[in-house]
PDB file of N, CA and C in Angstrom:
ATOM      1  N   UNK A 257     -30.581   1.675 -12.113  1.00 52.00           N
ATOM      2  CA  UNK A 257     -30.071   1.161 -13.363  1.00 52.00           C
ATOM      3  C   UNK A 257     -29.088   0.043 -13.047  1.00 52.00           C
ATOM      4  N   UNK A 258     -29.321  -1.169 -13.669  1.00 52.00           N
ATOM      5  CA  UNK A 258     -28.435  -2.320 -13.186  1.00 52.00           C
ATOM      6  C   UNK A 258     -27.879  -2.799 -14.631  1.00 52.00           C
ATOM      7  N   UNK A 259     -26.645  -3.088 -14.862  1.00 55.00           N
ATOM      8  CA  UNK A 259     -25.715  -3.781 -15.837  1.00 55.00           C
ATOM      9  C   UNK A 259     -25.656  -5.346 -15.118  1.00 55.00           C
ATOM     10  N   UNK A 260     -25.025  -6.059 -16.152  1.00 57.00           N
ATOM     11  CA  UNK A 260     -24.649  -7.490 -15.956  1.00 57.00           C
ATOM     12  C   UNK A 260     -23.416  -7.173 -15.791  1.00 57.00           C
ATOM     13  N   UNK A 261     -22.778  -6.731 -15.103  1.00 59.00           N
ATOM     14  CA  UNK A 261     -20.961  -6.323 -14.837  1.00 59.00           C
ATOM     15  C   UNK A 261     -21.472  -5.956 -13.803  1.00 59.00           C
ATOM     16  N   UNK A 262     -22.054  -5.949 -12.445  1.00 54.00           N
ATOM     17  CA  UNK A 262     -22.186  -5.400 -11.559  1.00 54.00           C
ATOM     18  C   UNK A 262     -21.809  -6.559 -10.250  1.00 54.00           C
ATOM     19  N   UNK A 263     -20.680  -5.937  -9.834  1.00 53.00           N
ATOM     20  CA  UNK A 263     -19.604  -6.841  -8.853  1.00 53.00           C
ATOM     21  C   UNK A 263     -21.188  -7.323  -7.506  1.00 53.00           C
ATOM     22  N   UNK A 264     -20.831  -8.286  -7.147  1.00 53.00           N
ATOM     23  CA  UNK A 264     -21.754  -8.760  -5.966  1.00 53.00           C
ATOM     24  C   UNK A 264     -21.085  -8.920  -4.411  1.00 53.00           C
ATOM     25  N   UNK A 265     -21.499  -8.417  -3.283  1.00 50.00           N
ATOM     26  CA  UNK A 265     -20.306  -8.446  -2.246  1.00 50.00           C
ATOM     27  C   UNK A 265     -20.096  -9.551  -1.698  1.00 50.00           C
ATOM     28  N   UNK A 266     -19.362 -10.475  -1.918  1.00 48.00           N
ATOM     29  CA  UNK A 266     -19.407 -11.781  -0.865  1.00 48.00           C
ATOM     30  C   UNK A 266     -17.441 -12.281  -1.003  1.00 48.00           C
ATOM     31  N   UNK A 267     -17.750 -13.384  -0.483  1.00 46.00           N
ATOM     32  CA  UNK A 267     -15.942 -13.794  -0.460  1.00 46.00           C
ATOM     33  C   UNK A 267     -15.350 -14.332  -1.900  1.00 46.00           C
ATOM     34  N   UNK A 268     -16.581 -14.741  -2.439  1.00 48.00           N
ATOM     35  CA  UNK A 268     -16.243 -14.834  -4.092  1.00 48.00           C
ATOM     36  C   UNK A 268     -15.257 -14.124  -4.892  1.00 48.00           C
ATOM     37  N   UNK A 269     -15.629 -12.771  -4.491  1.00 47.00           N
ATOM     38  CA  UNK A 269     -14.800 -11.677  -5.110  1.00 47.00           C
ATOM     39  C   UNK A 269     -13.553 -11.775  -5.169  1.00 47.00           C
ATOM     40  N   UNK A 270     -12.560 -12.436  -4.302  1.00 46.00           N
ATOM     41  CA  UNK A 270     -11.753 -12.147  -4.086  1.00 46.00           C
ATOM     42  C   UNK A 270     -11.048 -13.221  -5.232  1.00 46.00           C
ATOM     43  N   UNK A 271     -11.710 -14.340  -5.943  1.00 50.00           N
ATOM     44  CA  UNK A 271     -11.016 -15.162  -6.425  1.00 50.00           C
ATOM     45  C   UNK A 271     -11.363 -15.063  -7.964  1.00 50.00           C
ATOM     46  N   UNK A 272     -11.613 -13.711  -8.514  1.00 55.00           N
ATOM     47  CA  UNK A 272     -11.916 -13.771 -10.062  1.00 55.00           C
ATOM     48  C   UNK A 272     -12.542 -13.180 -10.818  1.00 55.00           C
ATOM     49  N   UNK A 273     -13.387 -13.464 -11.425  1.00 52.00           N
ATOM     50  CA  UNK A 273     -14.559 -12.969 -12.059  1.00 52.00           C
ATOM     51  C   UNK A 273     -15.851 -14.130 -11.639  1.00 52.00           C
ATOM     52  N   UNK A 274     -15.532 -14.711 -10.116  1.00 57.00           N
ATOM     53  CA  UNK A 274     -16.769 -15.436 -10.034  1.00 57.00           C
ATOM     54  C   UNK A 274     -17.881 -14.804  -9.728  1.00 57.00           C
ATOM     55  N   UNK A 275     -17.409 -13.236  -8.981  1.00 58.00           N
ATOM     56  CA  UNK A 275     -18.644 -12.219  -8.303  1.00 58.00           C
ATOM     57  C   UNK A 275     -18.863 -11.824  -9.702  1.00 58.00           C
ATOM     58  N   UNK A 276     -19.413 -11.649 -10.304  1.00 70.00           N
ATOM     59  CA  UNK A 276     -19.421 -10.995 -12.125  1.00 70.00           C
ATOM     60  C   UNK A 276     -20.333 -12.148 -13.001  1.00 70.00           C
ATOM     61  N   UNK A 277     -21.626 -11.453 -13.092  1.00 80.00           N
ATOM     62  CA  UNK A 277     -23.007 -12.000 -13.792  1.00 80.00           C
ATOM     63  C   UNK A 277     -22.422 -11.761 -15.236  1.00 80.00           C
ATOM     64  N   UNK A 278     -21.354 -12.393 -15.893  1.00 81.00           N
ATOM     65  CA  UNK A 278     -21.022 -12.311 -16.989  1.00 81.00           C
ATOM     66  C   UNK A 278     -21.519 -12.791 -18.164  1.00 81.00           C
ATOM     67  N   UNK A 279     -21.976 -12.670 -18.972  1.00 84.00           N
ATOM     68  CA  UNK A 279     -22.574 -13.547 -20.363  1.00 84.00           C
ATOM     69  C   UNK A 279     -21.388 -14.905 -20.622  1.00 84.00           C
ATOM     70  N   UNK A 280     -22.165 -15.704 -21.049  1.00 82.00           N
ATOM     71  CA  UNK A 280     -21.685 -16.937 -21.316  1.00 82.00           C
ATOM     72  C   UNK A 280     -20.216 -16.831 -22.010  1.00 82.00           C
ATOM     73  N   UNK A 281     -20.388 -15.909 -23.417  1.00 83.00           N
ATOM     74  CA  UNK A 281     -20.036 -15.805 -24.342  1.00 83.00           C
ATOM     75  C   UNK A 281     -18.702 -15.014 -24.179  1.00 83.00           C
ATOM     76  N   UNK A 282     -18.629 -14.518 -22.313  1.00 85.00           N
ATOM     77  CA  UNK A 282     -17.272 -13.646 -22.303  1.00 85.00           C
ATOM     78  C   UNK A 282     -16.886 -14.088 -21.205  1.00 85.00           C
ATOM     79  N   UNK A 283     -16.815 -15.344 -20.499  1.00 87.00           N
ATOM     80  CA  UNK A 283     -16.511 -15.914 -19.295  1.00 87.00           C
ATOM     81  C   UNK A 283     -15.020 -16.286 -19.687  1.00 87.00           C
ATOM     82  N   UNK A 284     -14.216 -16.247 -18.882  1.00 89.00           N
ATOM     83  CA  UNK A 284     -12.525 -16.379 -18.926  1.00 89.00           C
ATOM     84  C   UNK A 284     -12.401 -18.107 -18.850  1.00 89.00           C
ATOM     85  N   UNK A 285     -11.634 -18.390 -19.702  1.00 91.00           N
ATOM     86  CA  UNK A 285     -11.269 -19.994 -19.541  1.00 91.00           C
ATOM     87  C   UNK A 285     -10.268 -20.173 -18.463  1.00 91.00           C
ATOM     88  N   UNK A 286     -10.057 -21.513 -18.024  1.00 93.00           N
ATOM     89  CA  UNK A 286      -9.315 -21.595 -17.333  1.00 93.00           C
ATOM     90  C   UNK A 286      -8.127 -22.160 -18.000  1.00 93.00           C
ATOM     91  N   UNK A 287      -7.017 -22.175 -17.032  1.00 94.00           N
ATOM     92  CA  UNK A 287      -5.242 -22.361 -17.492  1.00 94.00           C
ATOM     93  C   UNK A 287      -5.297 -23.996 -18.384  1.00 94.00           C
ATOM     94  N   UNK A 288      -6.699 -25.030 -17.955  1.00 95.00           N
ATOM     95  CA  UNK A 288      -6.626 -26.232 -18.061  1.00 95.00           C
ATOM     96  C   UNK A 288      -7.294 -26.495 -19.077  1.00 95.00           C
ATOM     97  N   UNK A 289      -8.007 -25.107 -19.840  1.00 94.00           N
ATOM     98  CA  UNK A 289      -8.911 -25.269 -20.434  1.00 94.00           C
ATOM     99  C   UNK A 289      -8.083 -25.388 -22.050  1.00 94.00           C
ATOM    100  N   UNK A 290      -7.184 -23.993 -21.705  1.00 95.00           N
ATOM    101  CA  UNK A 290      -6.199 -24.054 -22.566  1.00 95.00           C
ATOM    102  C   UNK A 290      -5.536 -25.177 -22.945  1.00 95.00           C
ATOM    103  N   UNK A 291      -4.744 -25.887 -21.950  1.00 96.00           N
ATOM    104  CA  UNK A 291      -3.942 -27.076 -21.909  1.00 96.00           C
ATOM    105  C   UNK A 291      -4.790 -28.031 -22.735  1.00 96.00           C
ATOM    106  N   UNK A 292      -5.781 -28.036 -22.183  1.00 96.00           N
ATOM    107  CA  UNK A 292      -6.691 -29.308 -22.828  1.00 96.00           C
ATOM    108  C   UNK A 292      -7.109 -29.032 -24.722  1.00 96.00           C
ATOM    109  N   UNK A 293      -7.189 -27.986 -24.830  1.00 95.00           N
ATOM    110  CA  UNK A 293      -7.376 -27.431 -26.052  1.00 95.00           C
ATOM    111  C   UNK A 293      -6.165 -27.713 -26.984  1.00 95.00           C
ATOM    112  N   UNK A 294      -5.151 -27.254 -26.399  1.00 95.00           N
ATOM    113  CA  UNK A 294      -4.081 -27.380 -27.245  1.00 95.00           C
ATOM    114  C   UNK A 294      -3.750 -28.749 -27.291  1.00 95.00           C
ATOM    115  N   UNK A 295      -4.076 -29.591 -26.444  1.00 96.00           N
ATOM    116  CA  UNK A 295      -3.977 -31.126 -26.311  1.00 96.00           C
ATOM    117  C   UNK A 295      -4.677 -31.775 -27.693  1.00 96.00           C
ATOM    118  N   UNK A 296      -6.036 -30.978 -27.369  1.00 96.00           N
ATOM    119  CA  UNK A 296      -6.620 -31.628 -28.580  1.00 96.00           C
ATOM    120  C   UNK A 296      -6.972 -30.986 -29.861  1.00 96.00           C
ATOM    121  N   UNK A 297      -6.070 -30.024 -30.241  1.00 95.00           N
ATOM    122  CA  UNK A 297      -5.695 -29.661 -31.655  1.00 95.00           C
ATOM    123  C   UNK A 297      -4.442 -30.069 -32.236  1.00 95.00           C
ATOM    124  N   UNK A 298      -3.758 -30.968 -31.088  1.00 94.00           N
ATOM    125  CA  UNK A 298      -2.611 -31.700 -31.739  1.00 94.00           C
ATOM    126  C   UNK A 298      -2.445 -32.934 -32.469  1.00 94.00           C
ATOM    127  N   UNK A 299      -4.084 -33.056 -32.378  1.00 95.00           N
ATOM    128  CA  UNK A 299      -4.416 -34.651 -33.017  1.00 95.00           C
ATOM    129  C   UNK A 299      -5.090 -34.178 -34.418  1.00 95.00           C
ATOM    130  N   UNK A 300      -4.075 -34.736 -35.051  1.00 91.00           N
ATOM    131  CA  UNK A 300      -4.310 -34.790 -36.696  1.00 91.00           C
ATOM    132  C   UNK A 300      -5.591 -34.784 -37.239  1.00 91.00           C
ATOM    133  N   UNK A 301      -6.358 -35.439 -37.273  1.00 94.00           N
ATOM    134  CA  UNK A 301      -7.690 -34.798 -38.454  1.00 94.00           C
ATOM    135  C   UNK A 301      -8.560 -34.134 -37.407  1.00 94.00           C
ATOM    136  N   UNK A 302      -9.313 -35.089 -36.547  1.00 95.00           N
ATOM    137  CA  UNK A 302      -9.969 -34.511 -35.443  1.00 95.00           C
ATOM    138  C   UNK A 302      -9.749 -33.089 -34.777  1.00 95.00           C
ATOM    139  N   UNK A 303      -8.128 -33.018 -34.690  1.00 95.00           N
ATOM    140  CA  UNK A 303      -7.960 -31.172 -34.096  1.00 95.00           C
ATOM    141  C   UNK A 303      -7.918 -30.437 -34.803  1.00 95.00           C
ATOM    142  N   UNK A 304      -7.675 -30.732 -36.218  1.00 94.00           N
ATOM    143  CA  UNK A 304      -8.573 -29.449 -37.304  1.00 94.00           C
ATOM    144  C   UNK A 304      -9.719 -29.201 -37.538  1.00 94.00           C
ATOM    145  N   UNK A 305     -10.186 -30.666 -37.197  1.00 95.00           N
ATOM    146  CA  UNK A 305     -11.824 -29.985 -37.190  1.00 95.00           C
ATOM    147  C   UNK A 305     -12.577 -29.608 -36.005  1.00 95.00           C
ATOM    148  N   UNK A 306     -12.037 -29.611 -35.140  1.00 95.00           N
ATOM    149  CA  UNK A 306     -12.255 -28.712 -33.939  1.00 95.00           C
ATOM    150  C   UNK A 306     -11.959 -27.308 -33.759  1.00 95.00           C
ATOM    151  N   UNK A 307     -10.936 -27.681 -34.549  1.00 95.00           N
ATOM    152  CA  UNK A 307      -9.881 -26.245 -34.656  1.00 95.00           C
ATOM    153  C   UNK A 307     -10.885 -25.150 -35.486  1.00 95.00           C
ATOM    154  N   UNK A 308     -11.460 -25.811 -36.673  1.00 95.00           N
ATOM    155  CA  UNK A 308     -12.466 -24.732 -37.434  1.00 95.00           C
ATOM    156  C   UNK A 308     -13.645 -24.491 -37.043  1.00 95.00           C
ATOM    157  N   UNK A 309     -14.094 -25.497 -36.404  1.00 95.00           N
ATOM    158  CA  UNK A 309     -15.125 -25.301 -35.806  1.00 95.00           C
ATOM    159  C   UNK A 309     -15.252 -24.210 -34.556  1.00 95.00           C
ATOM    160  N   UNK A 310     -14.252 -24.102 -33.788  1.00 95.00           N
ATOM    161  CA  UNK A 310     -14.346 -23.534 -32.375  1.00 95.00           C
ATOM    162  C   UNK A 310     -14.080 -22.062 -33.305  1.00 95.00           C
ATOM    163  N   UNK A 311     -13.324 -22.014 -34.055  1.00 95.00           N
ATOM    164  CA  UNK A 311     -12.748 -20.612 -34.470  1.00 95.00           C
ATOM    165  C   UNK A 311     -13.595 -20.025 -35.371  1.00 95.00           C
ATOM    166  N   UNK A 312     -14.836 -20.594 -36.004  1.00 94.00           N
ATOM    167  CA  UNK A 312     -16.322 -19.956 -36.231  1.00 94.00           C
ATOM    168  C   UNK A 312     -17.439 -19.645 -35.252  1.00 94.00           C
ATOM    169  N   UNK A 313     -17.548 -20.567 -34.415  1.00 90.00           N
ATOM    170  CA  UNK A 313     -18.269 -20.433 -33.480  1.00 90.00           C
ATOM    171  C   UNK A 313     -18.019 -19.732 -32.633  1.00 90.00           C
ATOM    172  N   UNK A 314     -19.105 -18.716 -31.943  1.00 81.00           N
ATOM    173  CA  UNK A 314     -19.688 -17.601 -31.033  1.00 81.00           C
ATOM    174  C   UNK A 314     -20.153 -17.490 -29.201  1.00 81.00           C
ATOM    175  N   UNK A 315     -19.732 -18.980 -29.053  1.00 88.00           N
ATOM    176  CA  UNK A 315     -20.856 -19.308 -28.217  1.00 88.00           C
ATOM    177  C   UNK A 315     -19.601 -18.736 -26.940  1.00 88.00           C
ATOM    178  N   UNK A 316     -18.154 -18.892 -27.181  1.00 91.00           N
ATOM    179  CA  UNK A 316     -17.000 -18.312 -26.045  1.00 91.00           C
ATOM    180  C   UNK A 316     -16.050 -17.466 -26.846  1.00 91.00           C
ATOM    181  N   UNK A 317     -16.048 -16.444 -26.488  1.00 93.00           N
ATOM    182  CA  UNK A 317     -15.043 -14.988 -27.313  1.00 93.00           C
ATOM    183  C   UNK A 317     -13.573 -15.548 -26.882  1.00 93.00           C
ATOM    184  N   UNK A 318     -13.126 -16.637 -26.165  1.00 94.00           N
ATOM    185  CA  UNK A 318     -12.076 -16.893 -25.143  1.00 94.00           C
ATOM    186  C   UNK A 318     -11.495 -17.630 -26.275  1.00 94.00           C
ATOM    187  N   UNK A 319     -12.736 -18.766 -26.118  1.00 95.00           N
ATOM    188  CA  UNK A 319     -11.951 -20.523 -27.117  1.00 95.00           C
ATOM    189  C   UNK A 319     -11.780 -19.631 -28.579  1.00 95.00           C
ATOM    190  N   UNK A 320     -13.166 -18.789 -29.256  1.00 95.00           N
ATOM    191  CA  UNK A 320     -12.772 -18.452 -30.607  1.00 95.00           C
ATOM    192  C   UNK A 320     -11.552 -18.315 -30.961  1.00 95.00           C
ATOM    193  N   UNK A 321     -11.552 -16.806 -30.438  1.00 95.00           N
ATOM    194  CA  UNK A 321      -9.860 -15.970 -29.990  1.00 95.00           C
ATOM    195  C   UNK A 321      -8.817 -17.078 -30.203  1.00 95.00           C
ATOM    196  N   UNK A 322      -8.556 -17.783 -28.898  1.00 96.00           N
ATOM    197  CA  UNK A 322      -7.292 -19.117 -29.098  1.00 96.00           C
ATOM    198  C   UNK A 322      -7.908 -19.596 -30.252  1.00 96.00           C
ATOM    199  N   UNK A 323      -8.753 -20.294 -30.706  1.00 96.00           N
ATOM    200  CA  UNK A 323      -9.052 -20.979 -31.598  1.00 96.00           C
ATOM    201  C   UNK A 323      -8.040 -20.707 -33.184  1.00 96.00           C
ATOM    202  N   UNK A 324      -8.656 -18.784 -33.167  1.00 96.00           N
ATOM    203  CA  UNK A 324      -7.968 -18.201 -34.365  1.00 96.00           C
ATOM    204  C   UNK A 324      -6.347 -18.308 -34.413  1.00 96.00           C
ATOM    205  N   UNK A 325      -5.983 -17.704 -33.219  1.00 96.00           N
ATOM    206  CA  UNK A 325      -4.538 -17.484 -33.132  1.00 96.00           C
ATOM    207  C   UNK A 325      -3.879 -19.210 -33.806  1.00 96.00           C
ATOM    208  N   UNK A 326      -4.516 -19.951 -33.100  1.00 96.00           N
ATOM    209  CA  UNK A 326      -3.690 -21.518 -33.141  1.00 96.00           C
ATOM    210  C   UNK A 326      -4.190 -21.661 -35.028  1.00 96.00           C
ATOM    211  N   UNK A 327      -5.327 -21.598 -35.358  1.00 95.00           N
ATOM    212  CA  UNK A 327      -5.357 -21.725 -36.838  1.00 95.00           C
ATOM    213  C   UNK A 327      -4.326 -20.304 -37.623  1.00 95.00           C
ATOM    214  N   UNK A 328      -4.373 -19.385 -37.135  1.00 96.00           N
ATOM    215  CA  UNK A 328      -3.460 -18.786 -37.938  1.00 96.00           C
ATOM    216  C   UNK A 328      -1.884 -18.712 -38.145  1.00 96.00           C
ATOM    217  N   UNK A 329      -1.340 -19.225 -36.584  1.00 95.00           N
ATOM    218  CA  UNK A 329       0.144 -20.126 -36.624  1.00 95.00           C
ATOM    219  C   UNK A 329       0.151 -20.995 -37.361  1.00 95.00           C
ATOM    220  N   UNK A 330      -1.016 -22.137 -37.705  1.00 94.00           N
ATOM    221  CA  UNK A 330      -0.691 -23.342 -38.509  1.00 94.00           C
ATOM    222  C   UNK A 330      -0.757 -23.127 -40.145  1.00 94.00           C
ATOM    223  N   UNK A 331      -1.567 -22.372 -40.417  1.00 95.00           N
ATOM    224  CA  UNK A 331      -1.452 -21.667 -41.644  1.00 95.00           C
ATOM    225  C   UNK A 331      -0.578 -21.061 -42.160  1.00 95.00           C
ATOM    226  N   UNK A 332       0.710 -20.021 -40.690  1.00 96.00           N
ATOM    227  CA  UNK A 332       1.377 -19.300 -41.626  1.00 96.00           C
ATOM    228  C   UNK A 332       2.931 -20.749 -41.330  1.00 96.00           C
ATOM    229  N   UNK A 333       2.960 -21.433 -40.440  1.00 94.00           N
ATOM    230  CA  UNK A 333       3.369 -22.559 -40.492  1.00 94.00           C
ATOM    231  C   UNK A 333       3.451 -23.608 -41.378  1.00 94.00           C
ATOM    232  N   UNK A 334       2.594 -23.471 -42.284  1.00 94.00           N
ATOM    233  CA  UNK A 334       2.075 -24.923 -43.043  1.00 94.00           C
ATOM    234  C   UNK A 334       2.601 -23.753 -44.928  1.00 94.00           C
ATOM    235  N   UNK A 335       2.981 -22.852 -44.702  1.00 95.00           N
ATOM    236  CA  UNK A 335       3.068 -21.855 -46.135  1.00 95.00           C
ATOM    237  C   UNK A 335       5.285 -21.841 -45.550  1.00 95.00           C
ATOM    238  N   UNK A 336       5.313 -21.470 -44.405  1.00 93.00           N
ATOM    239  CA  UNK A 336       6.861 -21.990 -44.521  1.00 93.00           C
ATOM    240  C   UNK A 336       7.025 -23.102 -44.882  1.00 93.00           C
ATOM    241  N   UNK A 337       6.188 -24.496 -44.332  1.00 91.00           N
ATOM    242  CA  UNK A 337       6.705 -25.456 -44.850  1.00 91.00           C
ATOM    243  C   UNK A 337       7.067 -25.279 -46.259  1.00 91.00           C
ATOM    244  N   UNK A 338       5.771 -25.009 -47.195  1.00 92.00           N
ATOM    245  CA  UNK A 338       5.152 -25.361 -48.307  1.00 92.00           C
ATOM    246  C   UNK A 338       6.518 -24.380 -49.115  1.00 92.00           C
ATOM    247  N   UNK A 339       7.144 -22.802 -48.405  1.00 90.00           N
ATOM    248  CA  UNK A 339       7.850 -22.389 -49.455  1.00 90.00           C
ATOM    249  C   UNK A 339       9.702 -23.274 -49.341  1.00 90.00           C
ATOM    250  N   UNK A 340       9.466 -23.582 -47.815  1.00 87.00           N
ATOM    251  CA  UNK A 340      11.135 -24.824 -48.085  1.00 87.00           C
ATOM    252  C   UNK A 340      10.906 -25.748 -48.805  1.00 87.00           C
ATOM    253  N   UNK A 341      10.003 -26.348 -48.602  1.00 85.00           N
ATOM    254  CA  UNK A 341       9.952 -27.784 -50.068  1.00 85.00           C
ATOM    255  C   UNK A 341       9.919 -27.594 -51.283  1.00 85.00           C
ATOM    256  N   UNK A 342       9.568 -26.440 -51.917  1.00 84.00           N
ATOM    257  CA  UNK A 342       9.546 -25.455 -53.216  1.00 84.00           C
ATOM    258  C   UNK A 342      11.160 -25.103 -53.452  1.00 84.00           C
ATOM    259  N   UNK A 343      11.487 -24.485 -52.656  1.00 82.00           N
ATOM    260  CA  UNK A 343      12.979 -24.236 -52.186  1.00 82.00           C
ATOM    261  C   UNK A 343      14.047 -25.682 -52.299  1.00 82.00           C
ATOM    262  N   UNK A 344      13.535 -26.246 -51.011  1.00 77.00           N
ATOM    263  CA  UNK A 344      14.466 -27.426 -51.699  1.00 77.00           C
ATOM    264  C   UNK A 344      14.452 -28.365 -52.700  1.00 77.00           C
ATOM    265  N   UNK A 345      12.968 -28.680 -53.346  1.00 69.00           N
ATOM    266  CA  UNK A 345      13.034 -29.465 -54.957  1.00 69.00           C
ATOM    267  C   UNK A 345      13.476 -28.436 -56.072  1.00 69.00           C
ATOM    268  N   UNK A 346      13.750 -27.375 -55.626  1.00 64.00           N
ATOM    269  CA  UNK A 346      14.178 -26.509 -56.919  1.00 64.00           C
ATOM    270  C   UNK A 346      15.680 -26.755 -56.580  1.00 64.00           C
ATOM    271  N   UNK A 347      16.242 -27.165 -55.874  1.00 68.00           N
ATOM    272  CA  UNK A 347      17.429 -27.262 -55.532  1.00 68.00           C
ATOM    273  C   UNK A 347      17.982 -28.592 -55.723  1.00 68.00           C
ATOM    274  N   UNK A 348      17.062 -29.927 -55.970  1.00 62.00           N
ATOM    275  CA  UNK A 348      17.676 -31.133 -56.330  1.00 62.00           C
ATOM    276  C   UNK A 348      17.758 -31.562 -57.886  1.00 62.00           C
ATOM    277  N   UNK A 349      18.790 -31.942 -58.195  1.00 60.00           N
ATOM    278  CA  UNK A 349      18.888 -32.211 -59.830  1.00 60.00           C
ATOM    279  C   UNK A 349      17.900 -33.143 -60.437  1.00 60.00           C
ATOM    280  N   UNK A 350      17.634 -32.431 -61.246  1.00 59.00           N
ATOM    281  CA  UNK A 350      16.321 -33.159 -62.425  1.00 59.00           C
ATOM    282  C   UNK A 350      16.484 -34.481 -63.018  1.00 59.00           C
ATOM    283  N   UNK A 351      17.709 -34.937 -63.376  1.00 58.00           N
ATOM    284  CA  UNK A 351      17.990 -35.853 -64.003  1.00 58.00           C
ATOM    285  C   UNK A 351      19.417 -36.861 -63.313  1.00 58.00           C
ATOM    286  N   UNK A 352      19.603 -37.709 -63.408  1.00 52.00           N
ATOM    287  CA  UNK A 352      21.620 -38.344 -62.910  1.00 52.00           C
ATOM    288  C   UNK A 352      22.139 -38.224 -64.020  1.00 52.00           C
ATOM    289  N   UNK A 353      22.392 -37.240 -65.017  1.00 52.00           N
ATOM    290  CA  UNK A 353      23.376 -36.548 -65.806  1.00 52.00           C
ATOM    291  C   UNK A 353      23.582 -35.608 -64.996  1.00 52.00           C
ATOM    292  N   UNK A 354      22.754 -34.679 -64.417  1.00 56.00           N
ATOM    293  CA  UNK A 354      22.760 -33.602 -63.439  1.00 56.00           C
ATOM    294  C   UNK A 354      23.633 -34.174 -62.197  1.00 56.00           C
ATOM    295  N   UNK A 355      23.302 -34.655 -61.512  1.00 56.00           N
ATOM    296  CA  UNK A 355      23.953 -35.306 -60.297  1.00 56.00           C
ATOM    297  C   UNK A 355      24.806 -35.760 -60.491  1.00 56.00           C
ATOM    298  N   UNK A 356      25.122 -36.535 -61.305  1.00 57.00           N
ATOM    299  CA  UNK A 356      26.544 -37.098 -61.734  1.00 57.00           C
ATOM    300  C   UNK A 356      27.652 -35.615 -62.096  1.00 57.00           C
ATOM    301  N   UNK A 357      27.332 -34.667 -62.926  1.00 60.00           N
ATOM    302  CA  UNK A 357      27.622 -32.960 -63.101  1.00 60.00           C
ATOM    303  C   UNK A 357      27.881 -33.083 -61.705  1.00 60.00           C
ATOM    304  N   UNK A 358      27.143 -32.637 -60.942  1.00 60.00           N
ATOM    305  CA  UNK A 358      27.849 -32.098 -59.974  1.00 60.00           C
ATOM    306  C   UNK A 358      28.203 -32.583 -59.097  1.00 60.00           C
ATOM    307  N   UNK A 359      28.218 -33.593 -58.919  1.00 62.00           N
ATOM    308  CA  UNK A 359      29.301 -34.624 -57.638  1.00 62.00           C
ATOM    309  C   UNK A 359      30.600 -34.355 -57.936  1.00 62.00           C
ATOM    310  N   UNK A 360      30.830 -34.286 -59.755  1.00 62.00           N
ATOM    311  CA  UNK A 360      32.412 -34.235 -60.036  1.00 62.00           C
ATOM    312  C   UNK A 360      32.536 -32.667 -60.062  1.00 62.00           C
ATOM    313  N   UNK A 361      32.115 -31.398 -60.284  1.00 58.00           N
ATOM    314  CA  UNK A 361      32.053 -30.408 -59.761  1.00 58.00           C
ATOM    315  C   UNK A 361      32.387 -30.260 -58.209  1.00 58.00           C
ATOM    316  N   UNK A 362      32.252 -30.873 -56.854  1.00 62.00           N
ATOM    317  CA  UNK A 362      32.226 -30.774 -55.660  1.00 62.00           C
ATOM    318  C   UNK A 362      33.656 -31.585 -55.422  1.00 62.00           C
ATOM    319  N   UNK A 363      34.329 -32.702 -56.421  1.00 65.00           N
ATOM    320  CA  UNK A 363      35.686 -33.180 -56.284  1.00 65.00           C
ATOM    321  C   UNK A 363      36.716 -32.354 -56.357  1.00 65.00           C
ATOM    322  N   UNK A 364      36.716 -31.343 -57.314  1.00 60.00           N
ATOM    323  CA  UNK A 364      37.793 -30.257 -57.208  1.00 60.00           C
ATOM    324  C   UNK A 364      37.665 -28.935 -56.434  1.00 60.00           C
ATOM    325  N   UNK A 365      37.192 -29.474 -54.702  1.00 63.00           N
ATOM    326  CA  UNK A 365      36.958 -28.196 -53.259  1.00 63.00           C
ATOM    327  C   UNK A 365      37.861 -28.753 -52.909  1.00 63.00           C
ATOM    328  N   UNK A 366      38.407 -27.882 -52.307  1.00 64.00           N
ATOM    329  CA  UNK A 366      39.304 -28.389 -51.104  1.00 64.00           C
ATOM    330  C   UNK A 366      38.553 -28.708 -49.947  1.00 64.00           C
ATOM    331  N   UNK A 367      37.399 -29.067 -49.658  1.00 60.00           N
ATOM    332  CA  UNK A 367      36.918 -29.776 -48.437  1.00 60.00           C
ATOM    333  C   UNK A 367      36.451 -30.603 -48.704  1.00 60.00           C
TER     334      UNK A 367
END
């Protein structure tokens, strides 16, 4: 009975999962592979659409995986933005009757 996980004896072994008849789809990326990835999801339109693309696609359980994690930081990233700017226009005066209000409100602090 033979599996595709079945270690092979040679000097290979010693450096990985190179002795290891692994499926495409579960082969380990490398440290550069990462680097390069994150390189190029930092580019504005193009690395989102890489970004969705890799994080649907099946073809590496490795890139998906990163794929998701990096789309789901930017998502819960992009909803902080979205609740400080909510936050801070609810916080700037509507009108310069308003602003004018409270500039002379902030004259009688002692700082």
């Amino acid at each position: 009975m033979s599996t595709d996980a079945t270690p092979r004896t040679s000097s290979a072994d010693l450096t990985g999962f190179t002795g290891f008849n692994l499926p495409h789809e579960l082969e380990p990326m490398s440290t550069w592979a990462y680097v390069g990835l994150t390189i190029l999801y930092a580019v504005p339109v193009i690395g989102w659409v890489f970004l969705i693309v890799f994080s649907v696609s099946g073809r590496n359980l490795n890139r998906r995986n990163f794929s998701r994690s990096i789309l789901f930081f930017d998502l819960v990233a992009l909803a902080a933005y979205a609740v400080c700017v909510v936050l801070g226009v609810a916080q700037l005066p509507t009108s310069a009757l308003d602003a004018a209000g409270a500039s002379s409100l902030l004259q009688g602090l002692p700082f």
